[in-house]
Amino acid sequence: MRKILSAILVTAVCCSVVWLDGKAVVYGQQTTEQFIPMGKSPGVSGKYAWMGEIDQVDEQNRTVTVKTDSASKTIKLTDKTRIWLDRSKQRASSTKADFSELKKGRKVEVKYVKDRESEAEWIKIEIAQ
Amino acid sequence: MKTHSGPYLRSKSISAMLVVAAITGWIALEFGDPVSSQTPQSQSQLIAKGRNLFFNETFNGNGRTCGTCHPAANNLTIDPAFIAKLPPNDPLFVAEFVPALKENFEKPELMRKFGLILENLDGFDDLPNKFTMRGVPHTLGMRVSVNSQAGPRTGWSGDGAPGDGSLRSFATGAVIQHFTKTLNRVAGVDFRLPTEEELDAMEAFQLSLGRQTELSLPLPLKGEVIKRGQEIFMSNSLGKCNICHFNAGANANLPGPPVGNFNFDTGVENLPDQPGRLVNPNIPRDDGFGRPGDGTFNTPSLVEAADTSAFFHNNAVETIEGAVAFYNGDAFKNSPSGQFLASLDPNRIAIKLDATQVVAVAAFLRAINSLENIRQTTELLEFALNKNSPDGRNPNQLLDQAIREAFDSFRVLEGGGLQPAAVTHLKEAHRLAEKARGSWLSKKRLMREAIEALKRGREQLI
């Protein structure tokens, strides 16, 4: 009886853990990410993120088309997408931003959501001047 | 001119040569070059580089290093007793003497009284109101406590690193959060970010710290209370500890393939009379993993717990006995984890241990911590004897660390009134290691004797 109870307990805890884990989204510490200049995000830049220049902005569908060195990519923004102004070239603090800051011609770095390459986890917009 | 001194001189020369040879031989034995290295040279150099960065590199910031909050002299963590010994100009206290960091960078009173550090885990857009106060977790045994099926888990809520969230990336976030000269946090102005090579080296160093493998419970422990503590710890119907702290580590023990390190909401934030909030009732609630948080926190390893108090993410409990007793209280009972355990129990009890059982589990944790201290002390002394440090430390530096570990090996037992015979031997090992540190002629002999005393101490525990 004790063995059965133990087995049930362990299985149930397992289910709970999987539920807890599935519920949570793994971000990494997104908060300090804000202050990492474009192209410098450790383990992400050049691997799970790409850089380019904004070519088109579709406010209605909340998509942005970005020209990279090799291709043109369209990425969708969701409620969870974080946008920052990278002002490190101005030697100024990076700040939170919103969709309206995504303007044609601006340089951006886009980190896509794991396993969903057409969806943005975060976007950094370079403010150089 | 012929003299009669030839044979005499030859004999004198031979004697002199013998003496020189004997001295040279002794010096070679005592201070000779490394015989061999167990670690490949490149890895050894990487770890040594990482060690140097960890303890000495300020990244052009406010003067702090990783070692400011993770000092080697205090098990890579800080507590009020350690903090009290620091000079007022220690970089830990930058909020007290750098005007730009006076507000919203740290809470000096909470730091000094409870070892709490300020973190902006929910963002930097409302510094006066959005922050958490957390203890400093040690960085021991990370090779066996960071990985999970859902990716790496770093820091108290498992989401401590920017970038890819890995241990390697952790230093980047730490520099931004803790090393900055001003709250603008501009890279290249307030600090510099670690380079890729520096991140590699610091990761290698951190992974080299402490245990490299998990324990395999049950251990053939000695001492009735300690043995009973292990039984309670491992029982899925009584202590239920081994489910989340498999083998007293940081990984969960679940059916199927290994799941690694996990987060749980155990209700620590609901504890009444938390020390930090007794001083500052306005500390915001810490919502744990994610943004907004889901209330869960990372499972720490328990092998190293007894000598790295205080406990939980907010340093809410000072003693290991208190930390075990937490699971008897309403905060845990009413938490998602506690309620879940209760729903599976025939008597609807989450965890219920009487005082003797609480003390027994704590005694078990004290014993395995002491065993880990003994393992580390022995290893450090052997490295010092053979001069084959895996991280570039010289014999005296290794001895310094061995002395601290030897001290902890009996301190954790004494604190619980456990195994006095072991304590006697371990105190002797500590005394011999200290003596070796100050000795020039008998260093090796004393280190060997210290290792023997450690063995005798260990035999009283296992």
Coordinates of C-alpha atoms in Angstrom, one line a residue:
Chain A
M1 CA 0.0 0.0 0.0
R2 CA 2.8 2.3 1.0
K3 CA 4.6 1.6 -2.3
I4 CA 1.5 2.3 -4.3
L5 CA 0.9 5.6 -2.4
S6 CA 4.5 6.6 -3.1
A7 CA 4.2 5.8 -6.7
I8 CA 1.0 7.9 -7.0
L9 CA 2.7 10.7 -5.1
V10 CA 5.7 10.8 -7.3
T11 CA 3.7 10.6 -10.5
A12 CA 1.4 13.4 -9.4
V13 CA 4.3 15.6 -8.4
C14 CA 5.8 14.8 -11.8
C15 CA 2.6 16.0 -13.5
S16 CA 2.5 19.1 -11.3
V17 CA 6.1 19.9 -12.2
V18 CA 5.5 19.4 -15.9
W19 CA 2.4 21.6 -15.6
L20 CA 4.3 24.3 -13.8
D21 CA 7.1 24.1 -16.2
G22 CA 4.9 24.2 -19.3
K23 CA 3.1 27.2 -17.9
A24 CA 6.2 29.3 -17.5
V25 CA 7.9 30.9 -20.4
V26 CA 11.7 30.7 -20.3
Y27 CA 12.9 34.2 -21.0
G28 CA 16.3 34.4 -19.6
Q29 CA 16.6 37.5 -17.5
Q30 CA 15.0 39.8 -20.0
T31 CA 15.4 42.8 -17.8
T32 CA 19.1 43.2 -18.1
E33 CA 18.8 42.3 -21.8
Q34 CA 17.5 45.9 -22.3
F35 CA 21.0 47.3 -21.7
I36 CA 23.0 44.9 -24.0
P37 CA 23.8 46.7 -27.2
M38 CA 22.7 45.3 -30.5
G39 CA 24.7 42.3 -31.6
K40 CA 26.2 41.6 -28.2
S41 CA 23.6 39.4 -26.5
P42 CA 25.5 36.4 -25.2
G43 CA 24.6 33.1 -26.9
V44 CA 21.8 34.8 -28.9
S45 CA 23.2 37.4 -31.3
G46 CA 24.1 35.7 -34.6
K47 CA 22.5 32.5 -33.4
Y48 CA 18.9 33.1 -32.5
A49 CA 18.8 36.7 -33.5
W50 CA 19.5 38.6 -36.7
M51 CA 20.2 42.2 -37.7
G52 CA 19.0 44.3 -40.5
E53 CA 17.3 47.5 -41.7
I54 CA 13.5 48.0 -41.5
D55 CA 12.0 47.9 -44.9
Q56 CA 8.3 47.8 -44.2
V57 CA 6.0 48.2 -41.2
D58 CA 2.5 46.8 -41.2
E59 CA 0.8 48.3 -38.2
Q60 CA -2.5 46.5 -38.8
N61 CA -1.0 43.1 -38.8
R62 CA 1.8 44.1 -36.4
T63 CA 4.5 42.8 -38.7
V64 CA 7.8 44.3 -39.7
T65 CA 9.9 43.4 -42.8
V66 CA 13.6 43.6 -42.3
K67 CA 16.3 43.5 -44.9
T68 CA 19.3 41.5 -43.8
D69 CA 22.5 41.0 -45.6
S70 CA 21.2 37.9 -47.2
A71 CA 17.4 38.1 -47.3
S72 CA 14.2 39.9 -46.5
K73 CA 12.4 38.6 -43.4
T74 CA 9.0 39.4 -42.0
I75 CA 8.5 39.0 -38.3
K76 CA 5.3 39.2 -36.3
L77 CA 5.1 41.1 -33.0
T78 CA 2.9 39.8 -30.2
D79 CA 1.8 41.2 -26.8
K80 CA 4.8 39.5 -25.3
T81 CA 7.4 41.0 -27.7
R82 CA 9.6 43.5 -26.0
I83 CA 11.0 46.5 -27.8
W84 CA 13.9 48.7 -26.7
L85 CA 15.7 51.7 -28.1
D86 CA 19.4 50.9 -28.0
R87 CA 21.0 54.3 -27.5
S88 CA 24.4 53.0 -26.5
K89 CA 26.0 54.7 -29.5
Q90 CA 24.8 58.0 -28.1
R91 CA 26.3 56.9 -24.8
A92 CA 22.8 57.0 -23.3
S93 CA 20.6 54.6 -21.4
S94 CA 18.5 52.2 -23.4
T95 CA 14.8 52.5 -22.9
K96 CA 11.6 50.6 -23.4
A97 CA 9.8 51.4 -26.6
D98 CA 6.6 50.5 -28.5
F99 CA 5.5 49.6 -32.0
S100 CA 5.5 53.2 -33.2
E101 CA 9.3 53.3 -32.9
L102 CA 9.7 50.7 -35.6
K103 CA 10.3 53.0 -38.6
K104 CA 11.5 52.3 -42.1
G105 CA 15.3 52.7 -42.4
R106 CA 16.1 52.0 -38.8
K107 CA 18.6 49.3 -37.9
V108 CA 17.2 46.6 -35.7
E109 CA 18.2 43.3 -34.0
V110 CA 15.4 40.8 -33.8
K111 CA 15.5 37.8 -31.4
Y112 CA 12.9 35.3 -32.6
V113 CA 10.9 33.0 -30.4
K114 CA 12.4 29.5 -30.0
D115 CA 10.7 27.1 -32.6
R116 CA 8.7 30.1 -34.0
E117 CA 11.1 31.9 -36.2
S118 CA 8.5 34.3 -37.6
E119 CA 7.6 35.7 -34.2
A120 CA 9.7 38.2 -32.3
E121 CA 10.6 37.7 -28.6
W122 CA 12.4 41.1 -28.6
I123 CA 13.5 43.8 -30.9
K124 CA 16.3 46.3 -30.3
I125 CA 16.2 49.5 -32.4
E126 CA 19.5 51.3 -32.9
I127 CA 19.3 55.1 -32.2
A128 CA 22.6 56.3 -33.5
Q129 CA 22.1 60.1 -33.6
Chain B
M1 CA 104.1 22.3 -5.8
K2 CA 102.8 19.0 -4.4
T3 CA 100.6 19.1 -1.4
H4 CA 99.0 16.6 0.9
S5 CA 95.7 18.1 0.8
G6 CA 94.4 16.2 -2.3
P7 CA 92.6 13.3 -0.8
Y8 CA 91.3 15.6 2.0
L9 CA 89.9 18.1 -0.4
R10 CA 88.4 15.3 -2.5
S11 CA 86.7 13.9 0.6
K12 CA 85.5 17.4 1.6
S13 CA 84.2 18.0 -2.0
I14 CA 82.3 14.7 -1.9
S15 CA 80.8 15.6 1.4
A16 CA 79.8 19.0 0.2
M17 CA 78.3 17.5 -2.9
L18 CA 76.4 15.0 -0.9
V19 CA 75.0 17.8 1.3
V20 CA 74.1 19.9 -1.7
A21 CA 72.5 16.9 -3.3
A22 CA 70.6 16.1 -0.2
I23 CA 69.3 19.7 0.2
T24 CA 68.5 19.8 -3.5
G25 CA 66.6 16.5 -3.2
W26 CA 64.7 17.8 -0.2
I27 CA 63.9 21.0 -1.9
A28 CA 62.7 19.1 -5.0
L29 CA 60.5 16.9 -2.9
E30 CA 59.1 19.8 -0.9
F31 CA 58.8 22.5 -3.6
G32 CA 59.3 20.6 -6.8
D33 CA 57.5 21.1 -10.1
P34 CA 54.2 19.5 -10.7
V35 CA 54.5 15.8 -11.3
S36 CA 51.5 15.6 -13.5
S37 CA 48.3 17.4 -14.2
Q38 CA 44.9 15.6 -14.0
T39 CA 43.3 18.3 -16.0
P40 CA 44.3 19.1 -19.6
Q41 CA 46.5 22.2 -19.6
S42 CA 44.2 24.2 -21.8
Q43 CA 41.2 23.6 -19.6
S44 CA 43.3 24.3 -16.5
Q45 CA 44.4 27.6 -18.0
L46 CA 40.8 28.5 -18.9
I47 CA 39.7 27.8 -15.3
A48 CA 42.6 29.8 -13.9
K49 CA 41.7 32.7 -16.2
G50 CA 38.1 32.4 -15.1
R51 CA 39.1 32.4 -11.5
N52 CA 41.2 35.6 -12.0
L53 CA 38.3 37.3 -13.8
F54 CA 35.8 36.2 -11.2
F55 CA 37.7 37.6 -8.2
N56 CA 39.6 40.5 -9.8
E57 CA 37.9 41.9 -12.8
T58 CA 35.7 45.0 -12.3
F59 CA 34.7 45.4 -15.9
N60 CA 35.3 49.1 -15.6
G61 CA 32.4 49.4 -13.3
N62 CA 31.9 50.6 -9.7
G63 CA 34.7 48.4 -8.3
R64 CA 32.8 45.3 -7.6
T65 CA 33.9 41.9 -8.9
C66 CA 31.9 38.7 -8.9
G67 CA 33.9 37.8 -5.8
T68 CA 32.5 40.8 -4.0
C69 CA 29.2 38.9 -3.4
H70 CA 30.7 35.4 -4.0
P71 CA 33.9 35.6 -1.9
A72 CA 36.1 32.5 -1.7
A73 CA 36.6 33.2 2.0
N74 CA 32.9 32.7 2.8
N75 CA 31.8 29.7 0.7
L76 CA 31.1 32.0 -2.3
T77 CA 28.2 33.7 -0.6
I78 CA 27.8 36.6 1.9
D79 CA 26.0 36.8 5.2
P80 CA 25.8 39.5 7.9
A81 CA 28.7 38.1 9.9
F82 CA 31.0 38.2 6.9
I83 CA 29.7 41.6 5.8
A84 CA 30.3 43.0 9.3
K85 CA 34.1 42.3 8.9
L86 CA 34.4 44.2 5.6
P87 CA 35.9 47.7 5.6
P88 CA 33.5 50.6 5.0
N89 CA 35.0 51.3 1.6
D90 CA 34.5 47.7 0.3
P91 CA 32.8 47.8 -3.1
L92 CA 29.9 45.8 -1.7
F93 CA 28.9 49.1 0.0
V94 CA 29.0 51.3 -3.1
A95 CA 25.5 52.5 -2.4
E96 CA 26.8 54.0 0.8
F97 CA 29.6 56.1 -0.7
V98 CA 28.9 56.6 -4.4
P99 CA 26.4 59.4 -4.8
A100 CA 25.1 58.1 -8.2
L101 CA 24.2 54.8 -6.5
K102 CA 22.8 56.2 -3.3
E103 CA 19.1 55.6 -4.3
N104 CA 17.5 52.5 -5.8
F105 CA 20.7 50.5 -6.3
E106 CA 20.8 48.7 -2.9
K107 CA 19.1 48.9 0.4
P108 CA 22.2 49.2 2.7
E109 CA 20.4 48.4 5.9
L110 CA 18.9 45.2 4.5
M111 CA 22.3 44.3 3.1
R112 CA 24.1 44.7 6.4
K113 CA 21.5 43.1 8.6
F114 CA 20.4 40.2 6.4
G115 CA 22.8 39.9 3.4
L116 CA 20.1 41.0 1.0
I117 CA 20.9 42.3 -2.5
L118 CA 18.6 44.4 -4.7
E119 CA 17.6 43.0 -8.0
N120 CA 15.4 44.5 -10.7
L121 CA 14.0 41.3 -12.0
D122 CA 10.7 42.8 -13.2
G123 CA 12.3 45.7 -15.2
F124 CA 14.1 49.0 -14.7
D125 CA 11.2 51.3 -15.5
D126 CA 10.1 52.0 -11.9
L127 CA 13.2 51.7 -9.8
P128 CA 11.7 53.0 -6.5
N129 CA 8.9 50.5 -6.5
K130 CA 9.9 47.6 -8.7
F131 CA 12.6 45.6 -7.1
T132 CA 13.2 42.4 -5.1
M133 CA 15.5 41.7 -2.2
R134 CA 17.4 38.4 -2.5
G135 CA 20.1 36.5 -0.7
V136 CA 23.3 35.6 -2.6
P137 CA 23.3 31.9 -3.6
H138 CA 26.6 30.1 -3.4
T139 CA 28.1 28.9 -6.7
L140 CA 29.1 25.5 -5.6
G141 CA 28.2 22.3 -7.4
M142 CA 26.8 24.1 -10.4
R143 CA 27.9 21.4 -12.8
V144 CA 25.1 19.3 -11.3
S145 CA 22.5 21.9 -10.4
V146 CA 21.8 24.2 -13.4
N147 CA 20.5 22.1 -16.2
S148 CA 16.9 21.2 -16.7
Q149 CA 14.7 19.9 -19.5
A150 CA 13.4 23.5 -20.0
G151 CA 16.9 24.9 -20.4
P152 CA 19.4 26.3 -17.9
R153 CA 18.2 27.5 -14.5
T154 CA 20.3 30.2 -12.9
G155 CA 19.8 32.4 -9.9
W156 CA 17.0 32.1 -7.3
S157 CA 14.2 32.1 -9.7
G158 CA 16.0 30.2 -12.5
D159 CA 15.9 33.1 -14.9
G160 CA 19.0 34.9 -13.7
A161 CA 20.9 35.2 -17.1
P162 CA 20.2 37.4 -20.1
G163 CA 20.9 36.2 -23.7
D164 CA 20.4 32.5 -23.9
G165 CA 19.8 32.2 -20.2
S166 CA 22.9 30.0 -19.6
L167 CA 25.4 30.0 -16.8
R168 CA 27.9 31.4 -19.4
S169 CA 25.7 34.4 -20.0
F170 CA 25.0 35.0 -16.3
A171 CA 28.0 37.3 -15.8
T172 CA 26.7 39.7 -18.5
G173 CA 23.5 40.3 -16.5
A174 CA 25.3 40.5 -13.2
V175 CA 27.6 43.2 -14.6
I176 CA 24.6 45.2 -15.8
Q177 CA 22.7 44.8 -12.5
H178 CA 25.5 45.0 -9.9
F179 CA 28.6 46.6 -11.4
T180 CA 27.3 49.8 -12.9
K181 CA 28.7 53.2 -12.0
T182 CA 25.3 54.9 -12.5
L183 CA 21.7 53.8 -12.9
N184 CA 21.9 54.7 -16.6
R185 CA 23.6 51.3 -17.1
V186 CA 25.2 52.2 -20.4
A187 CA 27.6 49.7 -21.8
G188 CA 31.0 51.3 -22.6
V189 CA 30.3 54.1 -20.1
D190 CA 29.1 52.7 -16.8
F191 CA 30.8 49.3 -17.3
R192 CA 32.1 47.1 -20.1
L193 CA 30.4 43.9 -21.0
P194 CA 32.4 40.6 -20.7
T195 CA 33.9 39.4 -23.9
E196 CA 33.0 36.0 -25.4
E197 CA 36.4 34.6 -24.2
E198 CA 35.8 36.0 -20.7
L199 CA 32.4 34.4 -20.6
D200 CA 33.9 31.1 -21.6
A201 CA 36.6 31.3 -18.9
M202 CA 34.2 32.4 -16.1
E203 CA 31.8 29.6 -17.0
A204 CA 34.6 27.0 -16.9
F205 CA 35.7 28.4 -13.5
Q206 CA 32.2 28.3 -12.0
L207 CA 31.6 24.8 -13.3
S208 CA 34.8 23.7 -11.6
L209 CA 33.6 24.8 -8.1
G210 CA 32.5 22.2 -5.5
R211 CA 30.9 18.9 -6.3
Q212 CA 31.2 17.5 -9.8
T213 CA 28.9 14.6 -9.2
E214 CA 25.7 13.9 -7.3
L215 CA 25.7 11.9 -4.1
S216 CA 24.0 8.4 -4.3
L217 CA 21.6 8.1 -1.3
P218 CA 21.2 6.3 1.0
L219 CA 24.7 6.6 2.4
P220 CA 26.0 4.2 5.0
L221 CA 26.0 6.9 7.6
K222 CA 26.9 6.6 11.3
G223 CA 25.0 8.1 14.2
E224 CA 21.4 7.2 15.0
V225 CA 20.0 10.7 14.6
I226 CA 21.8 11.3 11.3
K227 CA 20.7 7.9 10.0
R228 CA 17.1 8.5 11.0
G229 CA 17.3 11.9 9.3
Q230 CA 18.3 10.3 6.1
E231 CA 15.4 7.8 6.3
I232 CA 12.9 10.7 6.9
F233 CA 14.5 12.7 4.1
M234 CA 14.1 9.8 1.6
S235 CA 10.7 8.7 2.7
N236 CA 8.0 9.7 0.1
S237 CA 5.3 9.5 2.9
L238 CA 7.1 11.3 5.7
G239 CA 9.8 13.9 4.8
K240 CA 9.1 13.8 1.1
C241 CA 12.4 15.7 0.6
N242 CA 14.0 13.4 -1.9
I243 CA 11.3 14.1 -4.5
C244 CA 12.4 17.6 -5.2
H245 CA 15.9 17.3 -3.8
F246 CA 17.0 14.0 -5.3
N247 CA 20.1 12.8 -3.6
A248 CA 20.0 16.0 -1.6
G249 CA 20.9 17.9 -4.7
A250 CA 19.0 20.4 -6.8
N251 CA 17.3 18.1 -9.2
A252 CA 13.9 16.5 -9.0
N253 CA 13.4 12.8 -8.8
L254 CA 10.5 11.9 -11.2
P255 CA 9.6 8.9 -13.3
G256 CA 11.0 8.8 -16.9
P257 CA 14.1 10.5 -18.2
P258 CA 16.0 12.8 -15.9
V259 CA 14.3 16.2 -15.7
G260 CA 17.0 18.1 -13.9
N261 CA 16.5 21.3 -12.0
F262 CA 12.9 22.7 -11.4
N263 CA 11.0 25.6 -10.0
F264 CA 8.3 25.3 -7.3
D265 CA 6.0 27.7 -5.5
T266 CA 6.5 26.7 -1.8
G267 CA 5.0 29.8 -0.3
V268 CA 8.2 31.3 1.2
E269 CA 6.9 34.7 0.2
N270 CA 3.9 34.2 2.5
L271 CA 6.0 33.6 5.6
P272 CA 5.1 35.9 8.4
D273 CA 7.7 38.0 10.1
Q274 CA 10.3 37.7 7.4
P275 CA 13.5 39.4 8.7
G276 CA 13.8 41.8 5.8
R277 CA 10.2 43.0 6.1
L278 CA 10.5 43.5 9.8
V279 CA 13.0 46.3 8.9
N280 CA 11.3 47.4 5.7
P281 CA 7.6 46.4 5.4
N282 CA 7.5 48.0 2.0
I283 CA 9.7 45.4 0.3
P284 CA 7.7 44.4 -2.8
R285 CA 6.5 40.9 -3.1
D286 CA 9.0 38.8 -5.0
D287 CA 7.0 37.0 -7.8
G288 CA 9.8 34.6 -8.8
F289 CA 10.2 33.2 -12.3
G290 CA 9.3 35.2 -15.4
R291 CA 7.8 38.6 -15.9
P292 CA 5.3 38.9 -14.4
G293 CA 6.4 36.1 -12.2
D294 CA 4.6 32.9 -11.6
G295 CA 5.6 32.7 -7.9
T296 CA 8.0 29.8 -8.4
F297 CA 11.6 29.7 -7.3
N298 CA 14.5 27.5 -8.2
T299 CA 15.4 24.4 -6.2
P300 CA 18.8 24.7 -4.6
S301 CA 21.1 21.9 -3.7
L302 CA 21.1 20.8 -0.1
V303 CA 24.5 19.2 0.2
E304 CA 26.1 22.6 0.6
A305 CA 23.2 24.1 2.6
A306 CA 24.4 23.7 6.2
D307 CA 27.4 26.0 5.8
T308 CA 25.9 28.5 3.5
S309 CA 23.0 30.0 5.5
A310 CA 20.7 31.9 5.4
F311 CA 18.0 30.0 3.6
F312 CA 15.5 30.6 0.8
H313 CA 15.6 33.3 -1.8
N314 CA 14.9 36.1 0.7
N315 CA 17.2 34.8 3.5
A316 CA 14.1 34.3 5.6
V317 CA 15.4 31.6 7.8
E318 CA 18.8 31.6 9.5
T319 CA 19.3 28.0 10.6
I320 CA 19.1 24.7 8.8
E321 CA 16.7 23.4 11.5
G322 CA 14.5 26.4 10.8
A323 CA 14.6 25.7 7.0
V324 CA 13.5 22.1 7.6
A325 CA 10.8 23.3 10.0
F326 CA 9.5 25.7 7.3
Y327 CA 7.8 22.7 5.6
N328 CA 5.6 22.1 8.7
G329 CA 4.2 25.7 8.7
D330 CA 1.2 27.3 7.2
A331 CA 3.1 29.1 4.5
F332 CA 4.1 25.8 2.9
K333 CA 0.9 24.0 3.8
N334 CA -1.2 26.6 1.9
S335 CA 1.2 27.0 -1.0
P336 CA 0.5 25.3 -4.4
S337 CA 3.3 22.7 -3.7
G338 CA 2.0 22.1 -0.1
Q339 CA -1.6 21.7 -1.2
F340 CA -0.6 19.4 -3.9
L341 CA 1.3 17.1 -1.6
A342 CA -1.6 17.2 0.8
S343 CA -4.1 16.2 -1.9
L344 CA -2.1 13.0 -2.4
D345 CA -1.7 12.1 1.3
P346 CA -4.3 9.7 2.9
N347 CA -4.5 12.1 5.9
R348 CA -4.4 15.3 3.7
I349 CA -1.1 16.3 5.2
A350 CA 1.5 18.0 3.1
I351 CA 4.5 17.4 5.4
K352 CA 4.3 17.0 9.1
L353 CA 7.4 16.4 11.1
D354 CA 7.8 16.6 14.9
A355 CA 10.7 18.5 16.5
T356 CA 12.9 15.4 16.8
Q357 CA 12.3 14.6 13.1
V358 CA 13.1 18.2 12.0
V359 CA 16.3 18.0 14.0
A360 CA 17.1 14.6 12.5
V361 CA 16.7 15.8 8.9
A362 CA 18.8 18.8 9.7
A363 CA 21.4 16.5 11.3
F364 CA 21.5 14.4 8.1
L365 CA 22.1 17.6 6.1
R366 CA 24.8 18.7 8.5
A367 CA 26.5 15.4 8.1
I368 CA 26.5 15.3 4.3
N369 CA 27.7 18.9 4.3
S370 CA 30.6 17.9 6.6
L371 CA 31.4 15.0 4.3
E372 CA 31.6 17.4 1.4
N373 CA 33.8 19.7 3.3
I374 CA 36.1 16.7 4.1
R375 CA 36.2 15.7 0.5
Q376 CA 37.1 19.2 -0.6
T377 CA 39.7 19.7 2.1
T378 CA 41.3 16.4 1.2
E379 CA 41.3 17.2 -2.5
L380 CA 42.8 20.7 -1.9
L381 CA 45.5 19.2 0.3
E382 CA 46.4 16.6 -2.3
F383 CA 46.5 19.3 -5.0
A384 CA 48.8 21.3 -2.7
L385 CA 51.0 18.3 -2.0
N386 CA 51.3 17.3 -5.7
K387 CA 51.3 20.9 -6.9
N388 CA 48.8 20.1 -9.6
S389 CA 46.1 22.7 -8.9
P390 CA 43.5 22.4 -11.6
D391 CA 43.0 26.2 -11.6
G392 CA 46.4 27.7 -11.3
R393 CA 46.4 28.3 -7.5
N394 CA 49.7 27.9 -5.7
P395 CA 50.1 25.5 -2.7
N396 CA 49.5 28.3 -0.1
Q397 CA 46.4 29.5 -1.9
L398 CA 45.1 25.9 -1.9
L399 CA 46.0 25.5 1.8
D400 CA 44.1 28.7 2.6
Q401 CA 41.0 27.2 1.0
A402 CA 41.6 23.8 2.7
I403 CA 41.8 25.6 6.1
R404 CA 38.4 27.2 5.5
E405 CA 36.8 23.9 4.4
A406 CA 38.3 22.0 7.3
F407 CA 36.9 24.7 9.7
D408 CA 33.4 24.2 8.1
S409 CA 33.7 20.4 8.3
F410 CA 33.5 20.5 12.1
R411 CA 31.5 23.8 12.5
V412 CA 28.5 22.3 10.8
L413 CA 28.6 19.2 13.1
E414 CA 29.2 21.2 16.3
G415 CA 26.3 23.5 15.4
G416 CA 24.0 20.4 15.7
G417 CA 25.8 18.8 18.6
L418 CA 26.7 15.9 16.3
Q419 CA 29.5 13.2 16.3
P420 CA 31.9 14.7 18.8
A421 CA 34.6 12.2 18.0
A422 CA 34.5 13.3 14.3
V423 CA 34.6 16.9 15.5
T424 CA 37.8 16.2 17.5
H425 CA 39.6 14.7 14.4
L426 CA 38.4 17.4 12.1
K427 CA 39.6 20.1 14.5
E428 CA 42.9 18.4 14.5
A429 CA 43.0 18.3 10.7
H430 CA 42.2 22.0 10.7
R431 CA 45.0 22.7 13.2
L432 CA 47.5 20.7 11.1
A433 CA 46.5 22.5 7.9
E434 CA 46.9 25.9 9.6
K435 CA 50.3 24.8 10.9
A436 CA 51.3 23.6 7.4
R437 CA 50.3 27.0 6.1
G438 CA 52.9 28.7 8.3
S439 CA 55.6 26.0 8.0
W440 CA 58.4 26.0 5.5
L441 CA 60.3 22.9 6.5
S442 CA 57.4 20.6 7.5
K443 CA 54.7 21.7 5.1
K444 CA 54.3 18.4 3.3
R445 CA 54.4 16.3 6.4
L446 CA 51.8 18.4 8.1
M447 CA 49.6 18.3 5.1
R448 CA 49.8 14.5 5.0
E449 CA 49.0 14.4 8.7
A450 CA 46.0 16.6 8.1
I451 CA 44.7 14.2 5.4
E452 CA 45.1 11.4 7.9
A453 CA 43.1 13.3 10.5
L454 CA 40.4 14.0 7.9
K455 CA 40.2 10.3 7.2
R456 CA 39.7 9.6 10.9
G457 CA 37.0 12.2 11.1
R458 CA 35.3 10.8 8.0
E459 CA 35.3 7.3 9.5
Q460 CA 33.2 8.7 12.4
L461 CA 30.5 9.8 9.9
I462 CA 30.4 7.1 7.3

